[in-house]
Amino acid sequence: MPKKASRAIRVPPAQHELLLKITLKYIRPPIWRRVIVPDNLTLSDLHSVIQIVMGWTNSHLHAFKIGLLEFGMPDEDGTVEPSVADEDSVLLRHAIARKGLKFAYEYDFGDGWLHEIRVEKVKPASAPHPRPACLAGQRACPPEDCGGVPGYENVLRVLKRAATKDDRQLRDWVGDYQPEQFDAEAVNDFLKT
C-alpha cells in the first residue's frame, strides 16, 4: 500500500512477509480472508488492506487491539485519545511479526464489527517492497450499516424470504447483495491500485 501523500516518510525495505487470517467474529458460517502483507506497512496501512479485502467502505472509525495496547487513527488535528496510540507510527514488524499472535480489529463502533486476526506465518520478504495480496477467503462481508450481527442475520433471513413490507424494504435496501460471493482476483486487482 502506498504511504499517504501528506507524510514524507521513507519506507524501509520489508524484512518479512506476514501471512494473516482475518475472521469476522460471531458470524456462522464464517466470513474470512487470508492475506500476505509486508512487515514494513504501518497499522494504518493494514487498516486499508483490511477494508479492501473484507469489502468494507472505510466509512466508520476503527481500532486495533494488540495485547493491552489500543491503536487508532488521529483526528483532524493530528491527535489521538490519550489511551490510544497512533497507528501511523507503528510498523507491522514491531507490532505483530510473531507467528501465532492473535489480535483484534474493530470497524464501525456502532455496528461493532469485530475481526480476529491471526499471524499464521512469518517468512523472509520476497522483495524489498512486496505488495499485499489476498490469497483466499469465503463469503461477502455484511452490508455497511446493517445493524451489526443481529442486523446481518435479519438481512440473511430477508434475502431468503421477505414476508412483510418492512422485509421487502430491507431487501430493496441491500440491493443485489450476494452473501456467499467472494472474488479474490477482484480484490487483488483493487489492492494494486
PDB file of C-alpha atoms in Angstrom:
ATOM      1  CA  MET A   1       0.000   0.000   0.000  1.00  0.00           C
ATOM      2  CA  PRO A   2       1.392   3.430  -0.825  1.00  0.00           C
ATOM      3  CA  LYS A   3       2.074   5.805   2.023  1.00  0.00           C
ATOM      4  CA  LYS A   4      -0.194   8.798   2.499  1.00  0.00           C
ATOM      5  CA  ALA A   5       0.883  11.782   0.418  1.00  0.00           C
ATOM      6  CA  SER A   6       0.661  14.111   3.424  1.00  0.00           C
ATOM      7  CA  ARG A   7       3.561  12.360   5.128  1.00  0.00           C
ATOM      8  CA  ALA A   8       7.038  12.364   3.639  1.00  0.00           C
ATOM      9  CA  ILE A   9       8.227   9.102   5.175  1.00  0.00           C
ATOM     10  CA  ARG A  10      10.934   6.872   3.796  1.00  0.00           C
ATOM     11  CA  VAL A  11       9.523   3.365   3.783  1.00  0.00           C
ATOM     12  CA  PRO A  12      12.155   0.881   4.942  1.00  0.00           C
ATOM     13  CA  PRO A  13      12.557  -2.335   2.959  1.00  0.00           C
ATOM     14  CA  ALA A  14      10.495  -5.269   4.120  1.00  0.00           C
ATOM     15  CA  GLN A  15      12.333  -7.863   6.186  1.00  0.00           C
ATOM     16  CA  HIS A  16       9.483 -10.357   6.342  1.00  0.00           C
ATOM     17  CA  GLU A  17       6.082 -11.084   4.906  1.00  0.00           C
ATOM     18  CA  LEU A  18       3.258 -11.976   7.279  1.00  0.00           C
ATOM     19  CA  LEU A  19       0.529 -14.455   6.428  1.00  0.00           C
ATOM     20  CA  LEU A  20      -2.607 -13.270   8.236  1.00  0.00           C
ATOM     21  CA  LYS A  21      -6.029 -14.852   8.603  1.00  0.00           C
ATOM     22  CA  ILE A  22      -8.759 -12.268   9.203  1.00  0.00           C
ATOM     23  CA  THR A  23     -12.049 -13.642  10.506  1.00  0.00           C
ATOM     24  CA  LEU A  24     -15.185 -11.648  11.215  1.00  0.00           C
ATOM     25  CA  LYS A  25     -16.267 -12.798  14.661  1.00  0.00           C
ATOM     26  CA  TYR A  26     -19.710 -14.086  15.692  1.00  0.00           C
ATOM     27  CA  ILE A  27     -20.817 -14.951  12.135  1.00  0.00           C
ATOM     28  CA  ARG A  28     -21.567 -18.520  11.053  1.00  0.00           C
ATOM     29  CA  PRO A  29     -20.646 -19.786   8.545  1.00  0.00           C
ATOM     30  CA  PRO A  30     -17.505 -17.692   8.926  1.00  0.00           C
ATOM     31  CA  ILE A  31     -16.509 -14.757   6.754  1.00  0.00           C
ATOM     32  CA  TRP A  32     -12.723 -14.758   6.450  1.00  0.00           C
ATOM     33  CA  ARG A  33      -9.734 -13.705   4.345  1.00  0.00           C
ATOM     34  CA  ARG A  34      -6.150 -14.940   4.153  1.00  0.00           C
ATOM     35  CA  VAL A  35      -3.709 -12.197   3.172  1.00  0.00           C
ATOM     36  CA  ILE A  36       0.013 -11.741   2.910  1.00  0.00           C
ATOM     37  CA  VAL A  37       1.453  -8.346   3.832  1.00  0.00           C
ATOM     38  CA  PRO A  38       4.991  -6.989   4.135  1.00  0.00           C
ATOM     39  CA  ASP A  39       6.197  -6.088   7.615  1.00  0.00           C
ATOM     40  CA  ASN A  40       7.139  -2.556   6.520  1.00  0.00           C
ATOM     41  CA  LEU A  41       3.487  -1.462   6.434  1.00  0.00           C
ATOM     42  CA  THR A  42       2.065   0.568   9.311  1.00  0.00           C
ATOM     43  CA  LEU A  43      -1.045  -0.444  11.214  1.00  0.00           C
ATOM     44  CA  SER A  44      -2.781   2.331   9.272  1.00  0.00           C
ATOM     45  CA  ASP A  45      -1.760   0.610   6.033  1.00  0.00           C
ATOM     46  CA  LEU A  46      -3.048  -2.695   7.404  1.00  0.00           C
ATOM     47  CA  HIS A  47      -6.378  -0.975   8.099  1.00  0.00           C
ATOM     48  CA  SER A  48      -6.541  -0.027   4.399  1.00  0.00           C
ATOM     49  CA  VAL A  49      -5.751  -3.611   3.366  1.00  0.00           C
ATOM     50  CA  ILE A  50      -8.455  -4.978   5.687  1.00  0.00           C
ATOM     51  CA  GLN A  51     -11.011  -2.535   4.291  1.00  0.00           C
ATOM     52  CA  ILE A  52     -10.269  -3.687   0.741  1.00  0.00           C
ATOM     53  CA  VAL A  53     -10.057  -7.436   1.318  1.00  0.00           C
ATOM     54  CA  MET A  54     -13.123  -7.597   3.530  1.00  0.00           C
ATOM     55  CA  GLY A  55     -15.167  -5.347   1.245  1.00  0.00           C
ATOM     56  CA  TRP A  56     -15.876  -2.553   3.719  1.00  0.00           C
ATOM     57  CA  THR A  57     -16.214   1.052   2.504  1.00  0.00           C
ATOM     58  CA  ASN A  58     -13.973   2.798   5.082  1.00  0.00           C
ATOM     59  CA  SER A  59     -16.957   4.850   6.250  1.00  0.00           C
ATOM     60  CA  HIS A  60     -16.502   4.422  10.006  1.00  0.00           C
ATOM     61  CA  LEU A  61     -13.963   4.623  12.807  1.00  0.00           C
ATOM     62  CA  HIS A  62     -11.802   1.641  13.687  1.00  0.00           C
ATOM     63  CA  ALA A  63      -9.215   0.477  16.211  1.00  0.00           C
ATOM     64  CA  PHE A  64      -6.649  -2.278  16.674  1.00  0.00           C
ATOM     65  CA  LYS A  65      -6.185  -4.005  19.999  1.00  0.00           C
ATOM     66  CA  ILE A  66      -2.869  -5.830  20.339  1.00  0.00           C
ATOM     67  CA  GLY A  67      -2.395  -7.259  23.796  1.00  0.00           C
ATOM     68  CA  LEU A  68      -3.157  -4.445  26.235  1.00  0.00           C
ATOM     69  CA  LEU A  69      -2.449  -1.707  23.676  1.00  0.00           C
ATOM     70  CA  GLU A  70      -5.013   0.057  21.508  1.00  0.00           C
ATOM     71  CA  PHE A  71      -4.082   1.769  18.250  1.00  0.00           C
ATOM     72  CA  GLY A  72      -6.254   4.143  16.266  1.00  0.00           C
ATOM     73  CA  MET A  73      -6.213   6.959  13.771  1.00  0.00           C
ATOM     74  CA  PRO A  74      -5.505  10.575  14.621  1.00  0.00           C
ATOM     75  CA  ASP A  75      -8.355  13.067  14.351  1.00  0.00           C
ATOM     76  CA  GLU A  76      -8.297  16.078  12.023  1.00  0.00           C
ATOM     77  CA  ASP A  77      -5.783  17.990  14.138  1.00  0.00           C
ATOM     78  CA  GLY A  78      -3.414  15.018  14.271  1.00  0.00           C
ATOM     79  CA  THR A  79      -4.057  13.926  17.853  1.00  0.00           C
ATOM     80  CA  VAL A  80      -5.274  10.635  19.254  1.00  0.00           C
ATOM     81  CA  GLU A  81      -7.042   9.868  22.525  1.00  0.00           C
ATOM     82  CA  PRO A  82      -4.555   9.644  25.420  1.00  0.00           C
ATOM     83  CA  SER A  83      -5.217   5.911  25.862  1.00  0.00           C
ATOM     84  CA  VAL A  84      -4.805   5.179  22.127  1.00  0.00           C
ATOM     85  CA  ALA A  85      -1.508   5.028  20.220  1.00  0.00           C
ATOM     86  CA  ASP A  86      -1.213   6.471  16.702  1.00  0.00           C
ATOM     87  CA  GLU A  87      -1.495   3.619  14.182  1.00  0.00           C
ATOM     88  CA  ASP A  88       0.526   5.637  11.650  1.00  0.00           C
ATOM     89  CA  SER A  89       3.592   5.436  13.878  1.00  0.00           C
ATOM     90  CA  VAL A  90       3.867   1.651  14.214  1.00  0.00           C
ATOM     91  CA  LEU A  91       5.293  -0.734  11.630  1.00  0.00           C
ATOM     92  CA  LEU A  92       3.869  -4.247  11.491  1.00  0.00           C
ATOM     93  CA  ARG A  93       7.353  -5.665  12.135  1.00  0.00           C
ATOM     94  CA  HIS A  94       7.296  -4.011  15.570  1.00  0.00           C
ATOM     95  CA  ALA A  95       3.687  -4.785  16.442  1.00  0.00           C
ATOM     96  CA  ILE A  96       2.613  -8.169  15.097  1.00  0.00           C
ATOM     97  CA  ALA A  97       5.513 -10.062  13.470  1.00  0.00           C
ATOM     98  CA  ARG A  98       5.186 -13.174  15.648  1.00  0.00           C
ATOM     99  CA  LYS A  99       3.731 -16.463  14.406  1.00  0.00           C
ATOM    100  CA  GLY A 100       0.636 -17.426  16.380  1.00  0.00           C
ATOM    101  CA  LEU A 101      -0.131 -13.897  17.611  1.00  0.00           C
ATOM    102  CA  LYS A 102      -3.842 -13.058  17.689  1.00  0.00           C
ATOM    103  CA  PHE A 103      -5.151  -9.518  17.850  1.00  0.00           C
ATOM    104  CA  ALA A 104      -8.373  -7.637  17.231  1.00  0.00           C
ATOM    105  CA  TYR A 105      -9.523  -5.062  14.696  1.00  0.00           C
ATOM    106  CA  GLU A 106     -12.865  -3.378  15.284  1.00  0.00           C
ATOM    107  CA  TYR A 107     -14.601  -1.498  12.495  1.00  0.00           C
ATOM    108  CA  ASP A 108     -17.710   0.686  12.888  1.00  0.00           C
ATOM    109  CA  PHE A 109     -18.131   1.143  16.625  1.00  0.00           C
ATOM    110  CA  GLY A 110     -21.910   1.451  16.146  1.00  0.00           C
ATOM    111  CA  ASP A 111     -22.348  -1.898  14.377  1.00  0.00           C
ATOM    112  CA  GLY A 112     -19.350  -3.348  16.225  1.00  0.00           C
ATOM    113  CA  TRP A 113     -17.724  -5.495  13.543  1.00  0.00           C
ATOM    114  CA  LEU A 114     -15.003  -7.334  15.451  1.00  0.00           C
ATOM    115  CA  HIS A 115     -12.319  -9.129  13.451  1.00  0.00           C
ATOM    116  CA  GLU A 116      -9.859 -11.627  14.860  1.00  0.00           C
ATOM    117  CA  ILE A 117      -6.518 -11.515  13.076  1.00  0.00           C
ATOM    118  CA  ARG A 118      -4.068 -14.372  13.486  1.00  0.00           C
ATOM    119  CA  VAL A 119      -0.463 -14.349  12.281  1.00  0.00           C
ATOM    120  CA  GLU A 120      -0.204 -17.769  10.627  1.00  0.00           C
ATOM    121  CA  LYS A 121       3.307 -17.484   9.247  1.00  0.00           C
ATOM    122  CA  VAL A 122       6.294 -15.144   9.142  1.00  0.00           C
ATOM    123  CA  LYS A 123       8.638 -15.692   6.187  1.00  0.00           C
ATOM    124  CA  PRO A 124      11.541 -13.773   4.638  1.00  0.00           C
ATOM    125  CA  ALA A 125      10.458 -10.999   2.286  1.00  0.00           C
ATOM    126  CA  SER A 126      10.347 -11.937  -1.393  1.00  0.00           C
ATOM    127  CA  ALA A 127      11.360  -8.394  -2.446  1.00  0.00           C
ATOM    128  CA  PRO A 128      12.304  -5.096  -0.762  1.00  0.00           C
ATOM    129  CA  HIS A 129       8.766  -3.745  -1.203  1.00  0.00           C
ATOM    130  CA  PRO A 130       6.327  -6.628  -1.804  1.00  0.00           C
ATOM    131  CA  ARG A 131       2.676  -5.746  -2.266  1.00  0.00           C
ATOM    132  CA  PRO A 132      -0.145  -7.047  -0.091  1.00  0.00           C
ATOM    133  CA  ALA A 133      -2.197  -9.838  -1.656  1.00  0.00           C
ATOM    134  CA  CYS A 134      -5.355 -11.736  -0.805  1.00  0.00           C
ATOM    135  CA  LEU A 135      -4.719 -15.468  -1.111  1.00  0.00           C
ATOM    136  CA  ALA A 136      -8.151 -16.833  -0.205  1.00  0.00           C
ATOM    137  CA  GLY A 137     -11.426 -16.069   1.511  1.00  0.00           C
ATOM    138  CA  GLN A 138     -15.034 -17.020   1.916  1.00  0.00           C
ATOM    139  CA  ARG A 139     -18.280 -15.094   1.751  1.00  0.00           C
ATOM    140  CA  ALA A 140     -19.012 -11.392   1.304  1.00  0.00           C
ATOM    141  CA  CYS A 141     -18.743  -9.058   4.253  1.00  0.00           C
ATOM    142  CA  PRO A 142     -22.076  -7.781   5.589  1.00  0.00           C
ATOM    143  CA  PRO A 143     -23.608  -4.640   4.083  1.00  0.00           C
ATOM    144  CA  GLU A 144     -22.430  -1.445   5.785  1.00  0.00           C
ATOM    145  CA  ASP A 145     -24.802  -0.012   8.413  1.00  0.00           C
ATOM    146  CA  CYS A 146     -26.999  -3.117   8.554  1.00  0.00           C
ATOM    147  CA  GLY A 147     -27.017  -3.161  12.363  1.00  0.00           C
ATOM    148  CA  GLY A 148     -24.176  -5.443  13.393  1.00  0.00           C
ATOM    149  CA  VAL A 149     -24.516  -9.203  13.771  1.00  0.00           C
ATOM    150  CA  PRO A 150     -28.274  -9.148  14.592  1.00  0.00           C
ATOM    151  CA  GLY A 151     -28.962  -6.860  11.632  1.00  0.00           C
ATOM    152  CA  TYR A 152     -26.870  -9.067   9.364  1.00  0.00           C
ATOM    153  CA  GLU A 153     -28.815 -12.142  10.471  1.00  0.00           C
ATOM    154  CA  ASN A 154     -32.001 -10.237   9.616  1.00  0.00           C
ATOM    155  CA  VAL A 155     -30.591  -9.386   6.152  1.00  0.00           C
ATOM    156  CA  LEU A 156     -29.892 -13.080   5.532  1.00  0.00           C
ATOM    157  CA  ARG A 157     -33.420 -14.016   6.656  1.00  0.00           C
ATOM    158  CA  VAL A 158     -34.985 -11.393   4.388  1.00  0.00           C
ATOM    159  CA  LEU A 159     -32.902 -12.498   1.392  1.00  0.00           C
ATOM    160  CA  LYS A 160     -34.377 -15.988   1.800  1.00  0.00           C
ATOM    161  CA  ARG A 161     -37.948 -14.836   2.369  1.00  0.00           C
ATOM    162  CA  ALA A 162     -39.295 -11.297   2.566  1.00  0.00           C
ATOM    163  CA  ALA A 163     -42.633 -11.781   4.317  1.00  0.00           C
ATOM    164  CA  THR A 164     -43.617  -8.238   5.294  1.00  0.00           C
ATOM    165  CA  LYS A 165     -43.488  -4.751   3.846  1.00  0.00           C
ATOM    166  CA  ASP A 166     -40.523  -3.944   6.146  1.00  0.00           C
ATOM    167  CA  ASP A 167     -38.765  -7.099   4.923  1.00  0.00           C
ATOM    168  CA  ARG A 168     -39.255  -6.057   1.303  1.00  0.00           C
ATOM    169  CA  GLN A 169     -37.906  -2.570   2.080  1.00  0.00           C
ATOM    170  CA  LEU A 170     -34.817  -4.120   3.667  1.00  0.00           C
ATOM    171  CA  ARG A 171     -34.368  -6.405   0.666  1.00  0.00           C
ATOM    172  CA  ASP A 172     -34.580  -3.371  -1.628  1.00  0.00           C
ATOM    173  CA  TRP A 173     -32.057  -1.519   0.580  1.00  0.00           C
ATOM    174  CA  VAL A 174     -29.427  -4.300   0.325  1.00  0.00           C
ATOM    175  CA  GLY A 175     -29.911  -4.446  -3.447  1.00  0.00           C
ATOM    176  CA  ASP A 176     -28.019  -7.208  -5.232  1.00  0.00           C
ATOM    177  CA  TYR A 177     -26.024  -8.244  -2.158  1.00  0.00           C
ATOM    178  CA  GLN A 178     -24.841 -11.843  -2.548  1.00  0.00           C
ATOM    179  CA  PRO A 179     -23.704 -13.141   0.870  1.00  0.00           C
ATOM    180  CA  GLU A 180     -21.959 -16.259  -0.460  1.00  0.00           C
ATOM    181  CA  GLN A 181     -19.848 -14.494  -3.092  1.00  0.00           C
ATOM    182  CA  PHE A 182     -16.178 -13.621  -2.739  1.00  0.00           C
ATOM    183  CA  ASP A 183     -13.785 -12.866  -5.600  1.00  0.00           C
ATOM    184  CA  ALA A 184     -10.104 -12.884  -4.552  1.00  0.00           C
ATOM    185  CA  GLU A 185      -8.996 -11.901  -8.065  1.00  0.00           C
ATOM    186  CA  ALA A 186     -11.125  -8.722  -7.992  1.00  0.00           C
ATOM    187  CA  VAL A 187      -9.820  -7.920  -4.514  1.00  0.00           C
ATOM    188  CA  ASN A 188      -6.220  -8.275  -5.701  1.00  0.00           C
ATOM    189  CA  ASP A 189      -6.923  -6.029  -8.689  1.00  0.00           C
ATOM    190  CA  PHE A 190      -8.186  -3.390  -6.232  1.00  0.00           C
ATOM    191  CA  LEU A 191      -5.146  -3.843  -3.950  1.00  0.00           C
ATOM    192  CA  LYS A 192      -2.905  -2.994  -6.935  1.00  0.00           C
ATOM    193  CA  THR A 193      -4.493   0.447  -7.387  1.00  0.00           C
TER     194      THR A 193
END
